Tab-separated table of C-alpha atoms in Angstrom:
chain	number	residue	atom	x	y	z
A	254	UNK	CA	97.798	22.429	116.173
A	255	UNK	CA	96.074	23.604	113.635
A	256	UNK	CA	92.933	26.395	112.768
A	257	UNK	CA	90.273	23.883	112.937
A	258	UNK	CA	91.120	22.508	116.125
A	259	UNK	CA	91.291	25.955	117.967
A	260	UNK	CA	87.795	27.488	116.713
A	261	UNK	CA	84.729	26.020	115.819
A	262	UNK	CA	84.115	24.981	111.939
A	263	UNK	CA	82.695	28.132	109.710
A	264	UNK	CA	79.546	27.517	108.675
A	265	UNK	CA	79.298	28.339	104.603
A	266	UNK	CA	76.402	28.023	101.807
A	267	UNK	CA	77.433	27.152	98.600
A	268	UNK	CA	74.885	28.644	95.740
A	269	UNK	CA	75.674	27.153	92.450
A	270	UNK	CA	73.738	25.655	89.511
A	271	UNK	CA	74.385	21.433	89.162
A	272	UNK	CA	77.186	20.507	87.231
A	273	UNK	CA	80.780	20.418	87.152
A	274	UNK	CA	81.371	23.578	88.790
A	275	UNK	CA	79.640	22.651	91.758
A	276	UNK	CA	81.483	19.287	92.109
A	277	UNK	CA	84.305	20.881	92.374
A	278	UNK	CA	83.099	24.148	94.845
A	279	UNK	CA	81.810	21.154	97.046
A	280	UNK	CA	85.191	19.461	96.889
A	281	UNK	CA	87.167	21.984	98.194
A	282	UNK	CA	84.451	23.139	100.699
A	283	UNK	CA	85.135	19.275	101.739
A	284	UNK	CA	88.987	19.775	102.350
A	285	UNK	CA	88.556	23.182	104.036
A	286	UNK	CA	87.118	21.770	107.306
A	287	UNK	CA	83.821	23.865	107.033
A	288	UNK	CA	80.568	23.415	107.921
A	289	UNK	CA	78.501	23.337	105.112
A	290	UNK	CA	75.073	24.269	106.309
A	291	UNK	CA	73.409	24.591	102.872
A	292	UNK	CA	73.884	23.750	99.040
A	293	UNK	CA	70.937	24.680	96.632
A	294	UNK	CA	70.430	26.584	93.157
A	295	UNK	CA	70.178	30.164	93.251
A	296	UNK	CA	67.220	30.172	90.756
A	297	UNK	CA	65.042	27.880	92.986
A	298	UNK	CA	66.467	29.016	96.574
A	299	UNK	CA	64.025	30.894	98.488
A	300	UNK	CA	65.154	33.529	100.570
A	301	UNK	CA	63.549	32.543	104.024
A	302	UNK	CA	65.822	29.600	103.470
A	303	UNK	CA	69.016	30.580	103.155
A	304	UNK	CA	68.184	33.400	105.964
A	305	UNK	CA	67.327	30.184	108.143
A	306	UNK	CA	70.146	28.573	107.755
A	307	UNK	CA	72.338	31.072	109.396
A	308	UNK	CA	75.907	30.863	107.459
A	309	UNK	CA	78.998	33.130	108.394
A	310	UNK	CA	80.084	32.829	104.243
A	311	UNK	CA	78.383	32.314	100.821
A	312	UNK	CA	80.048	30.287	97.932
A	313	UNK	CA	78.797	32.038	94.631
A	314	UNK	CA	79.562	30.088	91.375
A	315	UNK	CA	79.016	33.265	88.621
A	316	UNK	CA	77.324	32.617	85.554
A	317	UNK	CA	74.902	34.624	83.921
A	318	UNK	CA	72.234	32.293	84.524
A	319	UNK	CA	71.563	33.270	88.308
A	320	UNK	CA	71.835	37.385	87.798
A	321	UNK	CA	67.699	37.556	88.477
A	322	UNK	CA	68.118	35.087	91.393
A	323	UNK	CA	71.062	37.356	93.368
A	324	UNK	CA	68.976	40.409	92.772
A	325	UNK	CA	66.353	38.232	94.690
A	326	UNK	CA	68.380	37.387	97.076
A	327	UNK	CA	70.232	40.695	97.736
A	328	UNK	CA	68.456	41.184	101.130
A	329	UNK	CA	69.427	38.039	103.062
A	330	UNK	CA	73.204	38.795	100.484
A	331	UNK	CA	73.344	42.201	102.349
A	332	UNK	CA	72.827	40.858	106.066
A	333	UNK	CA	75.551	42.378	108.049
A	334	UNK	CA	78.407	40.113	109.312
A	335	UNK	CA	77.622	37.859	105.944
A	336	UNK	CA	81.081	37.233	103.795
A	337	UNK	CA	80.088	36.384	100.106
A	338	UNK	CA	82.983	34.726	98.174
A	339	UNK	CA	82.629	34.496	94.021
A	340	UNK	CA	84.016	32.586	92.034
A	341	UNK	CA	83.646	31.907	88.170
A	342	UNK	CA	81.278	29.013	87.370
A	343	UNK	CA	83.759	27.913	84.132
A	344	UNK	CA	86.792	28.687	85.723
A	345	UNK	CA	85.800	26.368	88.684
A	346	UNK	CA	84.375	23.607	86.364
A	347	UNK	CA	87.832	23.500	84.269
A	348	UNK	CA	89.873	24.010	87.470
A	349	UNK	CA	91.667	20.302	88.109
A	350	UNK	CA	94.977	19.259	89.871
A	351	UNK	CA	97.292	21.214	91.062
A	352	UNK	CA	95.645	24.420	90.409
A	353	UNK	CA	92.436	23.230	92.039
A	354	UNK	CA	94.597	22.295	95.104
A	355	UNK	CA	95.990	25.676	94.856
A	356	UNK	CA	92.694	27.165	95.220
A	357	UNK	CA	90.930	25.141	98.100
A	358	UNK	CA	94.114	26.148	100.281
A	359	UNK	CA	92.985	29.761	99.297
A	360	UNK	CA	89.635	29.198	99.837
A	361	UNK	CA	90.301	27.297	102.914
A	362	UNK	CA	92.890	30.199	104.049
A	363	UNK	CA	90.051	33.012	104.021
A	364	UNK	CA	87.128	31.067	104.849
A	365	UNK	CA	89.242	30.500	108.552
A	366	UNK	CA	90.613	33.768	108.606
A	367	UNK	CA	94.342	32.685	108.764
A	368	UNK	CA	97.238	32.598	106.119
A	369	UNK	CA	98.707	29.221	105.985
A	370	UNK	CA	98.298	28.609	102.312
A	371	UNK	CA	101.249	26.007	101.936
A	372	UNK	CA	100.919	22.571	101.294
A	373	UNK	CA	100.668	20.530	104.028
A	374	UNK	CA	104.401	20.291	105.473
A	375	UNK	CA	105.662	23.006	104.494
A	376	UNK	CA	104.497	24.606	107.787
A	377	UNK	CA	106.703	23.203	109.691
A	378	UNK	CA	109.800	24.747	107.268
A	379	UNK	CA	111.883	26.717	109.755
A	380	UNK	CA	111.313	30.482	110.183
A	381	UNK	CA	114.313	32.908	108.439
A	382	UNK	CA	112.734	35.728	110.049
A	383	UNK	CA	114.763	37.796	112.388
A	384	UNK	CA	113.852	37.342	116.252
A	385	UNK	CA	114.780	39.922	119.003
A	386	UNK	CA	117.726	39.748	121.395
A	387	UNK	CA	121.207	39.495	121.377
A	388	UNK	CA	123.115	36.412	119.720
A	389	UNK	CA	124.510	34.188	121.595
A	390	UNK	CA	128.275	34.895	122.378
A	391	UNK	CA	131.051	32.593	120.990
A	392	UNK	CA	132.688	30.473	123.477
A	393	UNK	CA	135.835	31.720	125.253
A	394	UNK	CA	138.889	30.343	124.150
A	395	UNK	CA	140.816	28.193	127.481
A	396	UNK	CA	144.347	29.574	128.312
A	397	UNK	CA	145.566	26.238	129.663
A	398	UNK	CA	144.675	24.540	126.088
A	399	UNK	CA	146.472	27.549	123.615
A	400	UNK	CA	149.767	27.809	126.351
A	401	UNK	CA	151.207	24.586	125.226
A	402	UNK	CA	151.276	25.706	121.541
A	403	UNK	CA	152.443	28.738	122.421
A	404	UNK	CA	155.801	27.660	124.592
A	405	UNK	CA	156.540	25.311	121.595
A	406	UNK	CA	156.005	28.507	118.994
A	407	UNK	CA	158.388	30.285	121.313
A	408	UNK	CA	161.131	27.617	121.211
A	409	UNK	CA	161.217	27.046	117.756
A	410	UNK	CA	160.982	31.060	116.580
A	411	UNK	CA	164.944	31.400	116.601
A	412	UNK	CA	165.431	28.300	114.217
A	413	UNK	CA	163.415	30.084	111.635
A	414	UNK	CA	165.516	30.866	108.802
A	415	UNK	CA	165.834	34.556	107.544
A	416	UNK	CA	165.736	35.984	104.669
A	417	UNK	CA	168.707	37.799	103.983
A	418	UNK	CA	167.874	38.838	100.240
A	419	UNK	CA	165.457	41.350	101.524
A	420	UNK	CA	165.620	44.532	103.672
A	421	UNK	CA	162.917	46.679	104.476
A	422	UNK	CA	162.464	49.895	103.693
A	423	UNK	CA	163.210	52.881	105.537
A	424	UNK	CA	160.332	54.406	105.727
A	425	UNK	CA	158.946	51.808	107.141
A	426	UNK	CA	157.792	51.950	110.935
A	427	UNK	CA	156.670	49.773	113.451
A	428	UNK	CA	152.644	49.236	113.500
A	429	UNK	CA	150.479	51.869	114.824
A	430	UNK	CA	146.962	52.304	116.348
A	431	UNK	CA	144.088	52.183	114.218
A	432	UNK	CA	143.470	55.337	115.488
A	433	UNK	CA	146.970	56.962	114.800
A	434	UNK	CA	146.351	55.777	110.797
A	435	UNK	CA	142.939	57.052	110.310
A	436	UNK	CA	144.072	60.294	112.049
A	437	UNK	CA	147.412	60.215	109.732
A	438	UNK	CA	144.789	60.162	106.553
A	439	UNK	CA	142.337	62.866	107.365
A	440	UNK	CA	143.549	66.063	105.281
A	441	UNK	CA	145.079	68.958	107.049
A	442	UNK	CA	142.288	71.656	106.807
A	443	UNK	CA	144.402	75.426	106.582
A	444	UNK	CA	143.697	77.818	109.024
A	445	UNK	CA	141.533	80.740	107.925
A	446	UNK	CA	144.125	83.489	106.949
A	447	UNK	CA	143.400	86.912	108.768
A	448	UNK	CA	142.847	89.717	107.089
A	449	UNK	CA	145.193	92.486	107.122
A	450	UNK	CA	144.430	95.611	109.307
A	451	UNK	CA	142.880	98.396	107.121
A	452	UNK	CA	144.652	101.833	107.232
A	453	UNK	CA	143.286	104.423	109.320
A	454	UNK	CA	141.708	106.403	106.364
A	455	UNK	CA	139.834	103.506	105.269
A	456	UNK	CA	138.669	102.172	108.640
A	457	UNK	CA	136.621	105.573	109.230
A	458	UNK	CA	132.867	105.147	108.000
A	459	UNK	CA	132.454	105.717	104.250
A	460	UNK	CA	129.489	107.772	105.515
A	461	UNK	CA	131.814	110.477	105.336
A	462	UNK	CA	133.419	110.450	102.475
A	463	UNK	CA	132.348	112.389	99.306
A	464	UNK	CA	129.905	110.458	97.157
A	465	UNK	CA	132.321	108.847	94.067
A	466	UNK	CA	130.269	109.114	90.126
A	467	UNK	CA	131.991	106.173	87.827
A	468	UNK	CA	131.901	106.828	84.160
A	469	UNK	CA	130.309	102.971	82.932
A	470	UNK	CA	131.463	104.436	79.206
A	471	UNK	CA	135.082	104.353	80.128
A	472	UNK	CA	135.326	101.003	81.072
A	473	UNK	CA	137.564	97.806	79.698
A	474	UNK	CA	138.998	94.872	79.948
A	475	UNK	CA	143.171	95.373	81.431
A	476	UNK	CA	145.553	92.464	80.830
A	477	UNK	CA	148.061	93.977	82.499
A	478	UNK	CA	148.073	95.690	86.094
A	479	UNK	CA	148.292	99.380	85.838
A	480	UNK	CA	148.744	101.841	88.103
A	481	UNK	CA	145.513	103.689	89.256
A	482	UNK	CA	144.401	106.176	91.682
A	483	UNK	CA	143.028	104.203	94.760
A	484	UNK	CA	139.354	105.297	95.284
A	485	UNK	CA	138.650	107.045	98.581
A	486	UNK	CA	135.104	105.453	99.466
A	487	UNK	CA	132.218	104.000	97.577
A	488	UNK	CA	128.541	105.201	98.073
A	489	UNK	CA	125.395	103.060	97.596
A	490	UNK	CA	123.484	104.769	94.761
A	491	UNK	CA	119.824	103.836	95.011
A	492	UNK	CA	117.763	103.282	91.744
A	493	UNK	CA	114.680	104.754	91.311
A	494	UNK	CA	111.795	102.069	92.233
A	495	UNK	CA	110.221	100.488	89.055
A	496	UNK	CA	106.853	101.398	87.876
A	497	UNK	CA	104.020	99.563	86.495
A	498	UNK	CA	101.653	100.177	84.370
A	499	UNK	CA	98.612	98.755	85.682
A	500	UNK	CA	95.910	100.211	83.173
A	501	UNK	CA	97.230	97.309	80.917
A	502	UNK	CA	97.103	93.956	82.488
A	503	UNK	CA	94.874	91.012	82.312
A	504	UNK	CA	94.525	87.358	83.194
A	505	UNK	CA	95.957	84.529	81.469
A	506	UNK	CA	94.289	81.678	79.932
A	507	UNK	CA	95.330	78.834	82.096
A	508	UNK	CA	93.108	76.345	79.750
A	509	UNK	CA	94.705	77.278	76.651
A	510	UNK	CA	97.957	77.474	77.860
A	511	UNK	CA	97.648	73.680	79.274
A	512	UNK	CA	99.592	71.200	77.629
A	513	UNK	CA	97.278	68.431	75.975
A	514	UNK	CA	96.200	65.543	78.561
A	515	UNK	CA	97.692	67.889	81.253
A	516	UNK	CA	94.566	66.918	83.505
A	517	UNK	CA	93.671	63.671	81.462
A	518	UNK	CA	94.060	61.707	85.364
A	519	UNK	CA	92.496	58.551	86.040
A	520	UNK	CA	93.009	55.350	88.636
A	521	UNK	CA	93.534	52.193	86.647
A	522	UNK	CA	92.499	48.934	87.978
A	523	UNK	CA	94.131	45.751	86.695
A	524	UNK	CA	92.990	41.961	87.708
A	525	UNK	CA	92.305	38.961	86.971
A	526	UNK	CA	91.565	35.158	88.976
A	527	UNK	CA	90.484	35.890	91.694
A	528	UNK	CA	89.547	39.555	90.637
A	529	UNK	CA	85.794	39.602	91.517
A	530	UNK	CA	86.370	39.522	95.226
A	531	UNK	CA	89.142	41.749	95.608
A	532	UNK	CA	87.375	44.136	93.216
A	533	UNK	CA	84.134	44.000	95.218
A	534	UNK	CA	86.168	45.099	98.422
A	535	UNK	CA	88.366	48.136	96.395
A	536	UNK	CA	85.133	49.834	94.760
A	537	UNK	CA	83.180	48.836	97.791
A	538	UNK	CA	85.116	50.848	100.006
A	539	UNK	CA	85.912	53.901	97.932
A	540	UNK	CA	84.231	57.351	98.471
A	541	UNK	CA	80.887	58.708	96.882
A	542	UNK	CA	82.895	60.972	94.750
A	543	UNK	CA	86.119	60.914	92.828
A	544	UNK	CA	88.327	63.769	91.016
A	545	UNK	CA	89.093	61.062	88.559
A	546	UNK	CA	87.270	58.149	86.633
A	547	UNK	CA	88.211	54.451	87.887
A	548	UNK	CA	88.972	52.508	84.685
A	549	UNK	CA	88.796	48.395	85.219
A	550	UNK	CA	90.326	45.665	83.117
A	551	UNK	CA	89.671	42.049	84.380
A	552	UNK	CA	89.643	39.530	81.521
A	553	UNK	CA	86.972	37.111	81.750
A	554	UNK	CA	86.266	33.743	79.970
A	555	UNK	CA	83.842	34.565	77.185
A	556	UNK	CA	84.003	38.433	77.467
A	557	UNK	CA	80.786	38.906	80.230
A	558	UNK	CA	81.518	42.309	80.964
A	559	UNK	CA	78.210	43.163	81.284
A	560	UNK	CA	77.574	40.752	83.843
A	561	UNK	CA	80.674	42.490	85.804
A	562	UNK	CA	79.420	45.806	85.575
A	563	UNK	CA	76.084	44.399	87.124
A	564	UNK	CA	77.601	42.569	89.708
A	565	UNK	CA	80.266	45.591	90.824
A	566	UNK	CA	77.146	48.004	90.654
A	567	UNK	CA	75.668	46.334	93.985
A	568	UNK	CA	78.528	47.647	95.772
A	569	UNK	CA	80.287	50.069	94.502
A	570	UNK	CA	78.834	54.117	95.344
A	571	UNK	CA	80.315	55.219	91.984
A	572	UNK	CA	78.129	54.804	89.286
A	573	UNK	CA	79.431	51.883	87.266
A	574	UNK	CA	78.890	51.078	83.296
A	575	UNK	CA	80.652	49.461	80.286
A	576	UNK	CA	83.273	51.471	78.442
A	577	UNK	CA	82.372	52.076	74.691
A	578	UNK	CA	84.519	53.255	71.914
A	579	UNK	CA	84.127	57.526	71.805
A	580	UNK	CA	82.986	57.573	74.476
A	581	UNK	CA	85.386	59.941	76.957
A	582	UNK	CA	85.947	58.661	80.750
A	583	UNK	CA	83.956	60.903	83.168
A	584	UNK	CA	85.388	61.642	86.612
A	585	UNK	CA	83.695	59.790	89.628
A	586	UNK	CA	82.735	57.005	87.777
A	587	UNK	CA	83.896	53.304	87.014
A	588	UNK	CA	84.039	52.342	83.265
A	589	UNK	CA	84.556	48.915	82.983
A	590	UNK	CA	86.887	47.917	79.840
A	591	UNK	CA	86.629	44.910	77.123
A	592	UNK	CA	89.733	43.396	75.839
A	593	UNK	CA	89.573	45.189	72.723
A	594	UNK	CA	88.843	48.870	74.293
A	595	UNK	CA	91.826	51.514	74.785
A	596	UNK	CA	92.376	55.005	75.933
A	597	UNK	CA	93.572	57.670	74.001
A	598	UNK	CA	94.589	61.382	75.581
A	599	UNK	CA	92.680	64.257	74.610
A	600	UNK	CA	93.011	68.211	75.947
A	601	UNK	CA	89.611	67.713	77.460
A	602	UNK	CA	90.540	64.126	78.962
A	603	UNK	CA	91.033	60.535	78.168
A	604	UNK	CA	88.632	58.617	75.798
A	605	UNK	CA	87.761	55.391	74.745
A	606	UNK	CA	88.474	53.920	70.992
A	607	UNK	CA	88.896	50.595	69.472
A	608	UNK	CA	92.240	48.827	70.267
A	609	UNK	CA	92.923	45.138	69.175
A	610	UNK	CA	95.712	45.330	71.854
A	611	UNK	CA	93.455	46.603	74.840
A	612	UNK	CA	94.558	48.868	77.378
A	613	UNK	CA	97.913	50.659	77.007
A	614	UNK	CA	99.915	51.291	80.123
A	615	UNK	CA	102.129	53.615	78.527
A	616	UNK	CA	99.267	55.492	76.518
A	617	UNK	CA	98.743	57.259	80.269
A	618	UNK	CA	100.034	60.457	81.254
A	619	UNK	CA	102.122	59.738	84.492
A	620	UNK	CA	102.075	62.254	86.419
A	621	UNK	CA	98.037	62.194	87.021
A	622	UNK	CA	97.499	58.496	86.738
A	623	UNK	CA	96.790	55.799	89.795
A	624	UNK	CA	97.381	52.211	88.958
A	625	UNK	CA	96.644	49.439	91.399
A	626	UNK	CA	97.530	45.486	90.667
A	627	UNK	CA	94.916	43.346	92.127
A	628	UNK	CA	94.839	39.649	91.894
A	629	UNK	CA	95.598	38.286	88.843
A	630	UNK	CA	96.926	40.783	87.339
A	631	UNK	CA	98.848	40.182	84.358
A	632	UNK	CA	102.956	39.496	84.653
A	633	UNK	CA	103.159	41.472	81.348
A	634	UNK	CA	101.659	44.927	83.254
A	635	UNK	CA	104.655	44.711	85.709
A	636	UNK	CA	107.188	46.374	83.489
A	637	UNK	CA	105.184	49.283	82.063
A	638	UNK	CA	103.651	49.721	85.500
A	639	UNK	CA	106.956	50.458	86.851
A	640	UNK	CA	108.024	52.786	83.987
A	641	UNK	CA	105.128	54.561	84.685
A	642	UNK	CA	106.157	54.481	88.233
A	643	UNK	CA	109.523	56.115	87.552
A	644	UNK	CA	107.528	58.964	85.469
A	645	UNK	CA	105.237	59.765	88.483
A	646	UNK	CA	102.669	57.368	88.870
A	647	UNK	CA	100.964	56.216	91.817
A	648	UNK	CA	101.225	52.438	91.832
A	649	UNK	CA	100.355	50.381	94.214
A	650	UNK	CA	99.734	46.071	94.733
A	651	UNK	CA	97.521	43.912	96.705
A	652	UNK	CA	98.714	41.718	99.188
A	653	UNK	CA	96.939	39.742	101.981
A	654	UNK	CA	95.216	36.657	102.601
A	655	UNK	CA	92.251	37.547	99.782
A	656	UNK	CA	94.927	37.465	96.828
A	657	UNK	CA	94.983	33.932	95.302
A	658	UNK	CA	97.533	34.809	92.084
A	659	UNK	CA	100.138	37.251	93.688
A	660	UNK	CA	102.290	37.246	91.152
A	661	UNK	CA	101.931	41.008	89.376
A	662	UNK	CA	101.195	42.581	92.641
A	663	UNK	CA	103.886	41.037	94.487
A	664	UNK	CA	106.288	41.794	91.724
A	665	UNK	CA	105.338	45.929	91.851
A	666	UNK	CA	105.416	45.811	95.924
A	667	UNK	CA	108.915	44.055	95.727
A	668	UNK	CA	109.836	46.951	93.506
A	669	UNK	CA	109.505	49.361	96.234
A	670	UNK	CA	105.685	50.584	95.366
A	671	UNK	CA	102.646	50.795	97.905
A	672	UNK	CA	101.652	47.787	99.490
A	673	UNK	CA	97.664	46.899	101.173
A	674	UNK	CA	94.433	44.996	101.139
A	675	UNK	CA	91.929	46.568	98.877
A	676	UNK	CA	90.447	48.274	101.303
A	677	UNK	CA	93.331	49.912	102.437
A	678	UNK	CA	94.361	50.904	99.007
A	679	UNK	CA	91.165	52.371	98.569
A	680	UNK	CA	91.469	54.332	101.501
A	681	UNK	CA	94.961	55.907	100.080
A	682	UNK	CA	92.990	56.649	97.074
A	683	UNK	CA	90.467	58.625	98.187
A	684	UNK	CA	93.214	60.503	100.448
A	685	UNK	CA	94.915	61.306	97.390
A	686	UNK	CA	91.978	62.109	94.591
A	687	UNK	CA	88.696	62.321	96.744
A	688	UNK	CA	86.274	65.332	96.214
A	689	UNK	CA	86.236	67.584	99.246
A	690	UNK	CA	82.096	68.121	100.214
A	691	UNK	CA	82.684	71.425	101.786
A	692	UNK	CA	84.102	72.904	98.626
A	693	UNK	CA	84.189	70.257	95.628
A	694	UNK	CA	88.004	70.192	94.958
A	695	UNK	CA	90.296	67.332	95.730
A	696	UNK	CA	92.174	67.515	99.121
């Protein structure tokens, strides 16, 4: 049986301009067994309408052509209980195939609130997963069936030629218990040896014998044993307690005596298709305040960062804006990064420059440095995230229904690092580098 015929059909909206990207919105919205309750352009939608119309989800095809029209519509966008899904208008409209098939099932997946993102059939593969209980014992073998072979074994054992070129050893012994062998091969342990009873004179307490004075200038090293006087007793001489000089001392510059980047942390955010979403829901959910800055690389077709920045700045409580070259990362802020924008340690922090190559995992110091693999994330991050890892990074990937390419993240959570929706991960973050109220420091 499947979703649609155990719940009623989710009723969506689909906001997008006309034109190829809305074809193909409206053709998976077709497949997904939804109720599609409205489809209109943003720019000419008014907001009593799509209020009126009651959906549970809106279908958001991003271009920068409808930024004024969602800030017009960020009331009814707001509405409690409301789920907005975005997707990129030119990625949709070039989207064909398989990879558009891909998608609806993704689409159709969290639109219903289930997982089954297969193709249709492969549902009803069968399940390797481990199920409780005992196996099922082997059968018994029957008496009456073995005794036959066993009578005719018995008559025939004395025909059975010998070998009479070989003898065995004689050290050799009939079998023994398994627990006679692994008894033979544990090692005999020695018993403790007991120490011989001291002579009267030197069991008395050494509190009464004469205090002993040892001349350290006499001493050397003896090859051979010689014959010496044996001491009497041996007194504890105490040392006179040390004294300090406290006229003298001072405190120590912990600043300059901190190596360079020593507190250069930050929480790096990698994704890609399917980014906006599972963005939205990780900056959405993190605190007011952060010991560290959030840096975010997402490529985009076309390199609309700015249109990113405006669109995470809706949601996020941390003051969000484009990263520019020289310009350093502040802490409790998101700094969203180009393609051709890097970091670079300094003693006061990390900082932006110019970098053909974009963001360098390895450029991070790991022992203050978050990373988190969202969807889409690039294959190519995997193996510096995970040398980072080994140095002392906090990496974690997403996982859950909302991740349509799973590929990075799932490749860092197989690897044995943290594991959540974006909310959850957001939640460990804040655990880990949120700004205490009561007295501004991280817990």
């Amino acid at each position: 049986m499947s979703v649609s015929e155990t719940q009623a059909a989710p009723a969506v909206a689909l906001l997008a301009r006309p034109g190829a990207a809305r074809e193909r919105l409206r053709e998976a919205l077709s497949h997904a067994d939804v109720q599609l309750v409205l489809e209109d352009d943003p720019n000419s939608l008014e907001p009593q309408v799509l209020q009126q119309a009651r959906p549970q989800f809106v279908v958001i095809a991003l271009e920068a052509a409808i930024e004024d029209a969602l800030e017009r519509l960020d009331a009814v966008l707001s509405a409690p209980g409301l789920t907005l899904v975005f997707d990129e208008a030119e990625l949709a409209a070039r989207r064909d195939g398989w990879e558009a098939q891909r998608w609806g099932r993704h689409l159709a997946a969290k639109l219903h609130g289930h997982q089954q993102v297969l193709p249709p059939g492969a549902e009803d593969e069968p399940s390797l997963q481990l199920e409780p209980g005992h196996p099922a014992p082997p059968p018994a073998p029957r008496e009456e069936a073995l005794q036959p072979h066993l009578d005719q074994a018995l008559s025939w054992a004395d025909d059975v030629p010998a070998d009479g070129l070989y003898s065995p050893p004689a050290h050799l012994h009939e079998p023994i218990a398994l627990e006679q062998a692994l008894a033979a091969l544990q090692p005999v342990v020695p018993e403790p040896l007991k120490a011989p009873p001291l002579p009267p004179a030197m069991a008395e307490p050494a509190a009464a014998a004469p205090p002993v004075s040892f001349d350290h200038t006499a001493w050397s090293l003896v090859d051979d044993v010689v014959d010496a006087p044996a001491a009497v007793g041996i007194a504890a001489v105490e040392a006179a307690p040390p004294s300090f000089d406290t006229d003298h001392l001072s405190l120590v510059d912990l600043d300059a005596a901190a190596p360079v980047g020593a507190q250069a942390g930050s929480l790096l955010v990698l994704a890609g298709i399917g980014g906006p979403d599972a963005l939205r829901r990780l900056l959405g959910a993190l605190p007011a305040s952060l010991a560290v800055p959030v840096l975010v690389h997402m490529r985009l077709d076309g390199g609309r960062y700015g249109n990113l920045v405006k669109q995470m700045a809706r949601v996020s409580p941390l003051p969000v804006q484009l990263a520019e070259a020289g310009q350093r990362a502040a802490a409790g802020e998101v700094h969203v990064l180009a393609d051709d924008i890097g970091v670079q340690v300094a003693a006061d922090g990390l900082h932006f420059i110019s970098d053909a190559q974009g963001i360098s995992i390895a450029a991070l110091p790991a022992e203050h440095t978050a990373l988190v693999l969202l969807s889409g994330a690039d294959l190519g991050h995997v193996g510096p995230a995970l040398d980072l890892a080994a140095a002392g990074a906090w990496v974690a990937g997403q996982v859950g229904e909302g991740c349509y390419d799973p590929a990075a993240a799932t490749a860092v959570v197989a690897a044995g690092m943290v594991a959540g929706e974006p909310q959850e991960l957001a939640q460990a973050i804040a655990a880990r580098w949120g700004v205490d109220d009561d007295n501004g420091e991280a817990p």
